[in-house]
C-alpha angles and dihedrals in degrees: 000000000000118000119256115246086249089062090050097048087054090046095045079050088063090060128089117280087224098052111129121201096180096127151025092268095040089049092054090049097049086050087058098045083057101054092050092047111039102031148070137140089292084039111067125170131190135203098262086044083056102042082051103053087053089051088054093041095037120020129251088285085067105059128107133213136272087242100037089051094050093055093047083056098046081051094053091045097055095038093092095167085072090073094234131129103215105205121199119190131173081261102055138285134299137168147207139200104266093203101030106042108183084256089064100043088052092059089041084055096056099040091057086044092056101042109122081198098058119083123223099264094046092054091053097047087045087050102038079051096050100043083057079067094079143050116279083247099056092047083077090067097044096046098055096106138105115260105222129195098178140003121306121238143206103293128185116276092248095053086056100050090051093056084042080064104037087054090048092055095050097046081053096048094243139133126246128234116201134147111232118214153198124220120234117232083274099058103255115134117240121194120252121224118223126227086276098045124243120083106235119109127191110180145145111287098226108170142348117222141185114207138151089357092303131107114225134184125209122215147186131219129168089201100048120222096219135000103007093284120146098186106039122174120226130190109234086226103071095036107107128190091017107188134167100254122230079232122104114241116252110256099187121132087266095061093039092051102043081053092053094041092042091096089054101038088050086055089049092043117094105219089332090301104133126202135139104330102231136188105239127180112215127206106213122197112210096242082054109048089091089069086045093048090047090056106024097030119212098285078100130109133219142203154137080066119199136209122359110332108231096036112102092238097061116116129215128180122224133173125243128182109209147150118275087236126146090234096066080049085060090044097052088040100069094047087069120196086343087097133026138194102231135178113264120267114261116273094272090056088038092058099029098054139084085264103057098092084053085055110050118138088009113115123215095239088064089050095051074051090066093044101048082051105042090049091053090045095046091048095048078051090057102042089048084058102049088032092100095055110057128089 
């Protein structure tokens, strides 16, 4: 049975926003893009689902024929130094990796999460690459584990048992229902009503994290549950009644892309508080680098050093991209004068440092934007806090 144009729309999202079909060679490559990326043996297309998808990517000037499309498969089928198995089934086509079969890019997963020589930007980018190397359909399953920035500890049975859930739900493609609470000033957890009333909440399971001691699930709605906000963040903790939902998980680019980004957004996010992500330059003082490297890790680069290297009172600056959260305003906070938010240097400092790769295509009037807002939002940061105490 032919796919509806709703499925194709949905399928032609999944694609890159950049993919051109304005020739014959083009055309083959985006067919085997597709393939690639929208298929696998539970995923089966046939020529008129195909034909379809490039109607809803690139309009019906785009599509190609039953019998040209027939002949770019048959290419791609005979063509064995690709390293594709080319499958073809009285329902459609599909096709795998020949030499990465989503077995083997699962135990290369885990190899790269659990290297002690990598350093925590290398194993995002190995494992963003890796995971390219599956269906979109087949990341869900890959991608049902927990992130983790530091060791787990010991948790409460109940917490557990909710991630044990979450990470059912999104082997099996469904959605999660959950109330999300509050506790009284004795402790007790109270229910919290969404913008709509009513506290029950049924959403897309995205991503499982481990931050700050705390375990945390990430969720999509297209309805939001409170404040507008389609991707919403929840401490285990506080989800009661966790179950897998009868309800079909939402596959749409937004969800996709919040799964592939989860590794990167965890490493801008200050204690899974998200916000802007800016581009701050840090002055670090050297008595101070041990709090930088806990949170940054040594993957960071100085320059434009002051005073004698090797005194504590020596200063670097270093370059940062992080979320505009108040928890990062804690954070800096309590380093005191250690480490300070500065203007940027001028152009030449800005494409002569150790920064300057990270900065391509970013003017320095953008970045004098995030420093203007970082400083005021680290002030008012500071006033709320002292506010108390003035009389």
């Amino acid at each position: 049975m032919a796919i509806l144009q709703e499925q194709a729309a949905e399928l032609a999202d999944l694609l890159p926003d950049d993919m051109r079909c304005d020739n014959a060679r083009e055309r083959l490559l985006c067919l085997l893009y597709m393939l690639l990326c929208l298929t696998d043996e539970n995923h089966v297309l046939s020529n008129a689902d195909l034909r379809a998808v490039f109607r809803a990517r690139f309009g019906d000037d785009r599509v190609p024929s039953e019998n040209t499309l027939a002949a770019d498969l048959r290419a791609i089928g005979h063509s064995e130094y690709l390293g594709i198995g080319l499958h073809v089934t009285p329902s459609g086509v599909w096709c795998e990796r020949t030499q990465l079969t989503p077995a083997k890019v699962r135990l290369l997963l885990n190899a790269v999460q659990s290297s002690r020589t990598l350093t925590t930007s290398q194993s995002y980018e190995l494992q963003e690459d890796l995971i390219n190397l599956v269906s979109r359909h087949q990341e869900d399953g890959l991608m049902a584990e927990v992130h983790v920035d530091q060791r787990v500890h010991k948790e409460a049975q109940r917490v557990l048992a909710t991630i044990d859930v979450v990470a059912e739900a999104m082997r099996a493609g469904r959605k999660i229902e959950f109330e999300y609470t509050y506790s009284d000033f004795r402790g007790r957890p109270h229910a919290l009503e969404g913008d709509q009333g009513g506290t029950l909440r049924c959403e897309t399971p995205v991503a499982l994290y481990y931050s700050e001691g705390n375990y945390y699930v990430e969720t999509y709605s297209a309805n939001p549950w409170r404040h507008g906000i389609e991707l919403l963040v929840s401490r285990a903790d506080r989800m009661v009644g966790t179950c897998v939902s009868e309800e079909l998980a939402d596959k749409n680019r937004t969800v996709s892309d919040a799964r592939r980004s989860a590794r990167k957004r965890m490493e801008s996010e200050f204690e899974m508080v998200g916000g802007p992500l800016r581009n701050v330059f840090l002055r670090v003082r050297a008595d101070a680098t041990n709090g930088f490297f806990d949170r940054f890790g040594y993957g960071a680069k100085f320059g434009q050093f002051e005073g004698t290297l090797g005194e504590p009172d020596a200063t670097g600056l270093t370059l940062v991209r992080v979320a505009q959260a108040f928890t990062f305003y804690r954070w800096l906070s309590s380093l005191g004068d250690g480490m300070v938010i500065v203007e940027p240097p001028a152009e030449i400092g800005l494409r002569s440092g150790p920064w300057a790769n990270k900065l391509k295509g970013v003017s320095r009037d953008e970045l004098m934007e995030d420093y203007v807002s970082m400083r005021e939002g680290f002030l008012a940061y500071l006033d709320r806090a002292r506010a108390p105490y003035v009389s």
